[in-house]
GROMACS .gro file of C-alpha atoms in nm:
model
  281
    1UNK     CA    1  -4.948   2.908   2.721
    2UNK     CA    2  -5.236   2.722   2.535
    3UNK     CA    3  -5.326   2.329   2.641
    4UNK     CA    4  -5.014   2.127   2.537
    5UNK     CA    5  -5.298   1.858   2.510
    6UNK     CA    6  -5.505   2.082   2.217
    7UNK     CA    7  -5.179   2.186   2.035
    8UNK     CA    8  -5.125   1.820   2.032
    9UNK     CA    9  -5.394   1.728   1.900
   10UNK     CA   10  -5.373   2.016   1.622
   11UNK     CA   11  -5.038   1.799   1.539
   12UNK     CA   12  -5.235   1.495   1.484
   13UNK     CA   13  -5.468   1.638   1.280
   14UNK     CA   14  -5.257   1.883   1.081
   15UNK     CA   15  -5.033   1.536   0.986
   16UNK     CA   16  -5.417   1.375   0.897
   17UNK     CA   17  -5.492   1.676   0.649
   18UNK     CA   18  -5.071   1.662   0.505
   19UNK     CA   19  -5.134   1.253   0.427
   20UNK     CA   20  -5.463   1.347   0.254
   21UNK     CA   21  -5.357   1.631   0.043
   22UNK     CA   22  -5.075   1.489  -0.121
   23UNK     CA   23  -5.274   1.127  -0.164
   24UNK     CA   24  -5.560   1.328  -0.327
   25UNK     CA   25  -5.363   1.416  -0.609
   26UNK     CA   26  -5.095   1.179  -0.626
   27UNK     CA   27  -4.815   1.470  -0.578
   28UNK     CA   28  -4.674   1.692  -0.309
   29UNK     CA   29  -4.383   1.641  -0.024
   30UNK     CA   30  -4.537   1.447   0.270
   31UNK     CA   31  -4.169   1.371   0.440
   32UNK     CA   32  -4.063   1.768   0.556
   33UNK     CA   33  -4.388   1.872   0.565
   34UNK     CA   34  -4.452   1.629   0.871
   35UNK     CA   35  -4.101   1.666   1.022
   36UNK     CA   36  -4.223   2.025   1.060
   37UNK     CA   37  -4.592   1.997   1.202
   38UNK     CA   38  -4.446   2.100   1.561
   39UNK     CA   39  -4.292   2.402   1.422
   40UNK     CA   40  -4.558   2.541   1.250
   41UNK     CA   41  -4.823   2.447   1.538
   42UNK     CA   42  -4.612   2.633   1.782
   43UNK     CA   43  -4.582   2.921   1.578
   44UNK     CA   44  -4.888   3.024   1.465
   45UNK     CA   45  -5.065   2.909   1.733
   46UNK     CA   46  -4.831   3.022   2.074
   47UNK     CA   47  -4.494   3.199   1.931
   48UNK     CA   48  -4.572   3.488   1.693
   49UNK     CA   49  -4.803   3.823   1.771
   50UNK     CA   50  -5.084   3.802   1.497
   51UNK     CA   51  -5.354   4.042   1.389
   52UNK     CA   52  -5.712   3.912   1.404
   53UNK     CA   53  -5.722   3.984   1.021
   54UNK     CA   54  -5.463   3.903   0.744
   55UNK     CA   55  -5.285   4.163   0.491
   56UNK     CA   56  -4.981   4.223   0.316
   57UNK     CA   57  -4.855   4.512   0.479
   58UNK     CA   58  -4.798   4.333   0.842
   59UNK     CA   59  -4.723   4.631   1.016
   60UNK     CA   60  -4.751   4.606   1.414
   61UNK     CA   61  -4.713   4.195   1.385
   62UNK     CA   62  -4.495   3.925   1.356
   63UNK     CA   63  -4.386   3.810   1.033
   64UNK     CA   64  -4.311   3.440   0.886
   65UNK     CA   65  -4.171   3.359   0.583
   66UNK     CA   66  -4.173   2.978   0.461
   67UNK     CA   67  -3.841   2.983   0.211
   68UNK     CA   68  -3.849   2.588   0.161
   69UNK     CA   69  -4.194   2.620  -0.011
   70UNK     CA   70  -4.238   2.246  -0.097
   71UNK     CA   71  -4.347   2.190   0.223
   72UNK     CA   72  -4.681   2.351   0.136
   73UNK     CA   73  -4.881   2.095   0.280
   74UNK     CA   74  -4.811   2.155   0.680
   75UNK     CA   75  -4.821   2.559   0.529
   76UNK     CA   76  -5.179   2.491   0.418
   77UNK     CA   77  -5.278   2.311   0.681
   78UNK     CA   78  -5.168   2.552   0.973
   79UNK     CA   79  -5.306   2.822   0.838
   80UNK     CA   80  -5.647   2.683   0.709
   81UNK     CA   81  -5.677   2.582   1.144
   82UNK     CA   82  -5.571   2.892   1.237
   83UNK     CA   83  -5.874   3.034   1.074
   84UNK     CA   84  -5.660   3.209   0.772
   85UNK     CA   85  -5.874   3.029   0.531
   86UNK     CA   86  -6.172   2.763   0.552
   87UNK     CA   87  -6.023   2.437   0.615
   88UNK     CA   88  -6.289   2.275   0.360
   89UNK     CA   89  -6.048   2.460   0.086
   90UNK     CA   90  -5.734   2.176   0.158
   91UNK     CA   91  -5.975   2.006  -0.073
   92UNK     CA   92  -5.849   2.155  -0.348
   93UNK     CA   93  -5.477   2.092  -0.296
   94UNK     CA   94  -5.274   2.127  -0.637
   95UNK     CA   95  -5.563   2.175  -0.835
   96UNK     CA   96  -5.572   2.352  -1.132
   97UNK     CA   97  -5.707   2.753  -1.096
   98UNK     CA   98  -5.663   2.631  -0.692
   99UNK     CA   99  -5.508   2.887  -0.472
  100UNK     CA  100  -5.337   2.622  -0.278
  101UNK     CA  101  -5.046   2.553  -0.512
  102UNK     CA  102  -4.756   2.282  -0.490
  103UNK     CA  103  -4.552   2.612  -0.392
  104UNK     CA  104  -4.686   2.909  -0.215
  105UNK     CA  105  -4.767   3.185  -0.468
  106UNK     CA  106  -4.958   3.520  -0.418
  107UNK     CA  107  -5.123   3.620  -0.757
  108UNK     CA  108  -5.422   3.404  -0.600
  109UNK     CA  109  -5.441   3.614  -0.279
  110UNK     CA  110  -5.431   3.345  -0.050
  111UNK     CA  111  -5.471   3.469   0.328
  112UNK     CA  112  -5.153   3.420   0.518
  113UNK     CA  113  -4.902   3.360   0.189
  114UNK     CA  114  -4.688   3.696   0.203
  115UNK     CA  115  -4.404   3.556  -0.096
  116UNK     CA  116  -4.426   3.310  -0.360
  117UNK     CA  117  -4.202   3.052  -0.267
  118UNK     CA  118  -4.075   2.750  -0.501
  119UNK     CA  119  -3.708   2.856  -0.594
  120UNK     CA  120  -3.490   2.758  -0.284
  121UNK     CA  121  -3.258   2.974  -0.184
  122UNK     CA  122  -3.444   3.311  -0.152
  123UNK     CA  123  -3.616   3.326   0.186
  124UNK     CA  124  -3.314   3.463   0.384
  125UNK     CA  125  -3.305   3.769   0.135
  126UNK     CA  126  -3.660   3.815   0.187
  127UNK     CA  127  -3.728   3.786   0.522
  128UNK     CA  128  -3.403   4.019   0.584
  129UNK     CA  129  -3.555   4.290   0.377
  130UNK     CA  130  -3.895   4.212   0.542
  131UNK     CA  131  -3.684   4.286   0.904
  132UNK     CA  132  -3.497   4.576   0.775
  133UNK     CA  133  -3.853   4.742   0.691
  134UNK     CA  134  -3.965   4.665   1.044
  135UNK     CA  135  -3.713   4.898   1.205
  136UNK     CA  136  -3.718   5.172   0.925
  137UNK     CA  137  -4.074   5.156   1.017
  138UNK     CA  138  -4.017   5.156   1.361
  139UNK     CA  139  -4.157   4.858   1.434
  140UNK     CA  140  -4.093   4.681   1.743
  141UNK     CA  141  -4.228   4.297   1.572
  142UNK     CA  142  -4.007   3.987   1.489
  143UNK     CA  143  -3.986   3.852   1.121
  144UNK     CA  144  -3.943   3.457   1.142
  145UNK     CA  145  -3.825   3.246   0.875
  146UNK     CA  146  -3.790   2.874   0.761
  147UNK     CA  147  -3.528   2.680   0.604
  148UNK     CA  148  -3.436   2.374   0.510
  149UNK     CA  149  -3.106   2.217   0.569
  150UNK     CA  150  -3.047   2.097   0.185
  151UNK     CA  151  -3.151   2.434   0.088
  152UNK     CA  152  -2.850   2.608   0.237
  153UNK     CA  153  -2.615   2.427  -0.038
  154UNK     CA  154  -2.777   2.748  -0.229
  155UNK     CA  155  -2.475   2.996  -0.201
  156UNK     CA  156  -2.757   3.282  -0.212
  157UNK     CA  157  -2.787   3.192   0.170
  158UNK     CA  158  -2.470   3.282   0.267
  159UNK     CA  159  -2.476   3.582   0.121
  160UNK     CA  160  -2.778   3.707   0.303
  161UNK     CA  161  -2.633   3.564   0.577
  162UNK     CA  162  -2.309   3.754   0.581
  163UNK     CA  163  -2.554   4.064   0.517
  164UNK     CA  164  -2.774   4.020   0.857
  165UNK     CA  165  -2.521   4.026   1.048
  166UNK     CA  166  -2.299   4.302   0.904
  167UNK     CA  167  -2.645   4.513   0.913
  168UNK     CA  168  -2.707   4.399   1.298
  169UNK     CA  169  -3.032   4.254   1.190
  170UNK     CA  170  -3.153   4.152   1.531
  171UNK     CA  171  -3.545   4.172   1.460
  172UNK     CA  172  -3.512   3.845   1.298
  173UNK     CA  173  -3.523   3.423   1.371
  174UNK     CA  174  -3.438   3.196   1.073
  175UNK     CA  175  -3.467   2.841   1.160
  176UNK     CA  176  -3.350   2.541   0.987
  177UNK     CA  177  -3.499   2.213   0.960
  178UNK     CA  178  -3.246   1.994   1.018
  179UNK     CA  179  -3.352   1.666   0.910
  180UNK     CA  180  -3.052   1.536   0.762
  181UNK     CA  181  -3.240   1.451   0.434
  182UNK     CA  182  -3.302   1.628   0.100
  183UNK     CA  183  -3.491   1.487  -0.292
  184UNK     CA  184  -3.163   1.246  -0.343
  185UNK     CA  185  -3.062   1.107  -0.048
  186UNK     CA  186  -2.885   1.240   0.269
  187UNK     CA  187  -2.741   1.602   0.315
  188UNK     CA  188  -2.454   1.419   0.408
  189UNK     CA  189  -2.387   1.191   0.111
  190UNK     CA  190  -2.524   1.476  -0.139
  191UNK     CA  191  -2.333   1.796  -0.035
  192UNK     CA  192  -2.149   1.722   0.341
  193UNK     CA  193  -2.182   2.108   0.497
  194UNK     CA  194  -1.991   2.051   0.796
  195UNK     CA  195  -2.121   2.206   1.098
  196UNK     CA  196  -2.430   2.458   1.051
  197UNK     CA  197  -2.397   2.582   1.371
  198UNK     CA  198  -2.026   2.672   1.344
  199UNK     CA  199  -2.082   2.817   1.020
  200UNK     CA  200  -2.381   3.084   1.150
  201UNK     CA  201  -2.172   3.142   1.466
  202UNK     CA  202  -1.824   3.259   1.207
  203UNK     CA  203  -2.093   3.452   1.023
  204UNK     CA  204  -2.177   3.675   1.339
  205UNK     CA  205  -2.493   3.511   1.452
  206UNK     CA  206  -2.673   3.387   1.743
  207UNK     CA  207  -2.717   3.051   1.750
  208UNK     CA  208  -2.968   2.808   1.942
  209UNK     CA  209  -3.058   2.450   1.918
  210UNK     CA  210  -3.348   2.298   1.971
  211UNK     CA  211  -3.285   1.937   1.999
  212UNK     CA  212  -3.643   1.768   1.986
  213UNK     CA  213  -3.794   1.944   1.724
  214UNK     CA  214  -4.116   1.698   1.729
  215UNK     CA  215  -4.204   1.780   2.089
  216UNK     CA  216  -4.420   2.107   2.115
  217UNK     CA  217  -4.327   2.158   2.441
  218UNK     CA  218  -3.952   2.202   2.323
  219UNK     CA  219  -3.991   2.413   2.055
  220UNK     CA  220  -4.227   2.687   2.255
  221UNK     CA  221  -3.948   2.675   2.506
  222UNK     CA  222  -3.727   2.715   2.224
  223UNK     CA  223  -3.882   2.946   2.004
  224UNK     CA  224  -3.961   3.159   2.349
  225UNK     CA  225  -3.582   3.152   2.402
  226UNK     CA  226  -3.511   3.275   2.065
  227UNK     CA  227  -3.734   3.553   2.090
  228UNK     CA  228  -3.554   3.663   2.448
  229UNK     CA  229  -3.197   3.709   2.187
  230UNK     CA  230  -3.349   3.947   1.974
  231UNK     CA  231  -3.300   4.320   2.012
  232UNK     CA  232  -2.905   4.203   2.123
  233UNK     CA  233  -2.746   4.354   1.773
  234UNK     CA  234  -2.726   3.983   1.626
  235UNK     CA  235  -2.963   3.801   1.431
  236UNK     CA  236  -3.074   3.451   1.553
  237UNK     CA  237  -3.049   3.132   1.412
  238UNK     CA  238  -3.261   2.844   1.556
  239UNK     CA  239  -3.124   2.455   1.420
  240UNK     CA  240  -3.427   2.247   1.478
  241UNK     CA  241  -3.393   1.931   1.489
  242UNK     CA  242  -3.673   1.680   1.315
  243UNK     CA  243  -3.746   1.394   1.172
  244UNK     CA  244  -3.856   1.337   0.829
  245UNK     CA  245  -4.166   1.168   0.804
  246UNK     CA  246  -4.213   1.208   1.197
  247UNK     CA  247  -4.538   1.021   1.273
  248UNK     CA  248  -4.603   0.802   1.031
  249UNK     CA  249  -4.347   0.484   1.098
  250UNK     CA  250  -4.262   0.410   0.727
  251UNK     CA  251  -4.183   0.749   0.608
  252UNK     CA  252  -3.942   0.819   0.892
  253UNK     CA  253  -3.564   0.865   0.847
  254UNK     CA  254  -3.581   0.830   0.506
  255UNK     CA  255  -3.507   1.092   0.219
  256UNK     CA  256  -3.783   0.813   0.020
  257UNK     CA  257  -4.027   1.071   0.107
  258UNK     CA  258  -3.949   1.345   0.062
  259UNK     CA  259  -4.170   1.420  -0.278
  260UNK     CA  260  -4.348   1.087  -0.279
  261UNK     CA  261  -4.752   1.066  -0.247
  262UNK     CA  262  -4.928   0.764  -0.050
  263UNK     CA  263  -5.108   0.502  -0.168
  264UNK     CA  264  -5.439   0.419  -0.066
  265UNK     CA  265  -5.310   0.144   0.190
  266UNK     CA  266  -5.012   0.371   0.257
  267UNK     CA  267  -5.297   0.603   0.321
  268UNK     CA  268  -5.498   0.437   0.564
  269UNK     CA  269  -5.178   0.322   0.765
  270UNK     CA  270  -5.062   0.631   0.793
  271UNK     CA  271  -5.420   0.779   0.940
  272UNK     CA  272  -5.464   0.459   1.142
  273UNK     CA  273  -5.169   0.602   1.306
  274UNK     CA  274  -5.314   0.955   1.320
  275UNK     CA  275  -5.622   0.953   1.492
  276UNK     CA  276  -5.908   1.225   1.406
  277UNK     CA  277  -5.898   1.529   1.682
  278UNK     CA  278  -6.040   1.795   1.500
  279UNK     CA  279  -6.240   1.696   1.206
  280UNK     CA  280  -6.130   1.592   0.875
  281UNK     CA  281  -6.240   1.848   0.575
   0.00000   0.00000   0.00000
């Protein structure tokens, strides 16, 4: 396992380049994007098997699939430190002719994108079809997937989710962010969806919970555990448990931002409380 320490401090700074990003150009979802940093810290840089070079055909390596693409900014971010792309090029965030778009696309070619991803909903489909290749190809690596718990009002979801486990998709981990918090308010007050975890369990899947999704520690063990339920003729479901706007005191616990851009005092608050680790781009 790498230094908890360093993947730490990858957290810090990965929530240092999501705060500039959006501020730069006044647009972009801070709130999930944060609430995630463990997650995608943990996975690219301890859970999934990765080739030293990127392309599209991923043969002989993990997969991951980002279905709630609004949270671009920790997407970017990850990647750009995980040497996918030079970190200098967060600079051009939302830019116009910039390859690092409000939503993941691929016409650009960006290194570690595999699916454009702006439409929620989708992901499950994908990332199923992405699995069901793996084992036509014999192909022994895990397709991972993210979702977010708003996002699985789309009926599309349960669809696909009905399909993995009628097919015995058990190459695959979907995890939700479950945040409690979506654009207008709570998931509760929105669209109440009962319990998650009952509903992936009646749908044939395994199901584990991870209950401090903003500790790395937790979701290694976590994600590690997930990964030992594969192969068992049942795809897995991990509910991760975050909180929105984790790490920067006045964006936490609030569905105020989830698509809301910082100030410049805003910004400096939020950095104050986000020391640099790794160098700003």
């Amino acid at each position: 396992m790498s230094n908890i320490k360093h993947l730490e401090d990858i957290c810090t700074q990965v929530r240092r380049d999501i705060l500039r990003q959006v501020h730069k150009v006044n647009s972009g979802h801070p709130g999930g994007s944060l609430g995630c940093t463990e997650f995608f810290v943990a996975l690219y840089n301890e859970i999934m098997e990765r080739k030293d070079s990127f392309d599209m055909d991923g043969i002989g390596e993990d997969l991951f699939f980002l279905s709630n693409g609004h949270i671009s900014p920790v997407y970017y971010s990850v990647l750009a430190r995980a040497g996918y792309f030079p970190v200098e090029e967060l600079n051009t965030f939302r830019l116009i002719d910039s390859r690092l778009q409000g939503h993941p696309t691929t016409h650009e070619g960006l290194p570690g994108i595999r699916i454009a991803s702006g439409s929620l909903g989708q992901g499950m489909s994908v990332a199923i079809g992405a699995a069901q290749a793996k084992k036509l190809n014999n192909d022994d690596t895990i397709v991972y997937s993210l979702h977010g718990d708003g996002e699985l009002q789309e009926g599309q979801n349960w669809e696909a989710i009905m399909y993995a486990a009628a097919k015995k998709v058990d190459n695959l981990i979907s995890t939700v962010d479950l945040n409690g918090q979506q654009i207008d308010g709570s998931t509760d007050d929105v669209l109440p969806m009962g319990s998650i975890k009952g509903k992936f369990e009646a749908f044939g899947w395994t199901v584990l919970e991870i209950e401090e999704g903003n500790n790395i520690e937790a979701v290694i063990s976590g994600m590690a555990n997930a990964k030992a339920k594969t192969g068992k003729g049942k795809p897995v479901c991990v509910l991760l448990k975050t909180i929105m706007g984790n790490g920067v005191d006045f964006m936490m616990h609030t569905h105020a931002w989830h698509g809301k851009a910082p100030n410049d005092e805003q910004l400096a608050i939020g950095l104050e409380q986000n020391p640099e680790t790794l160098g700003d781009y």
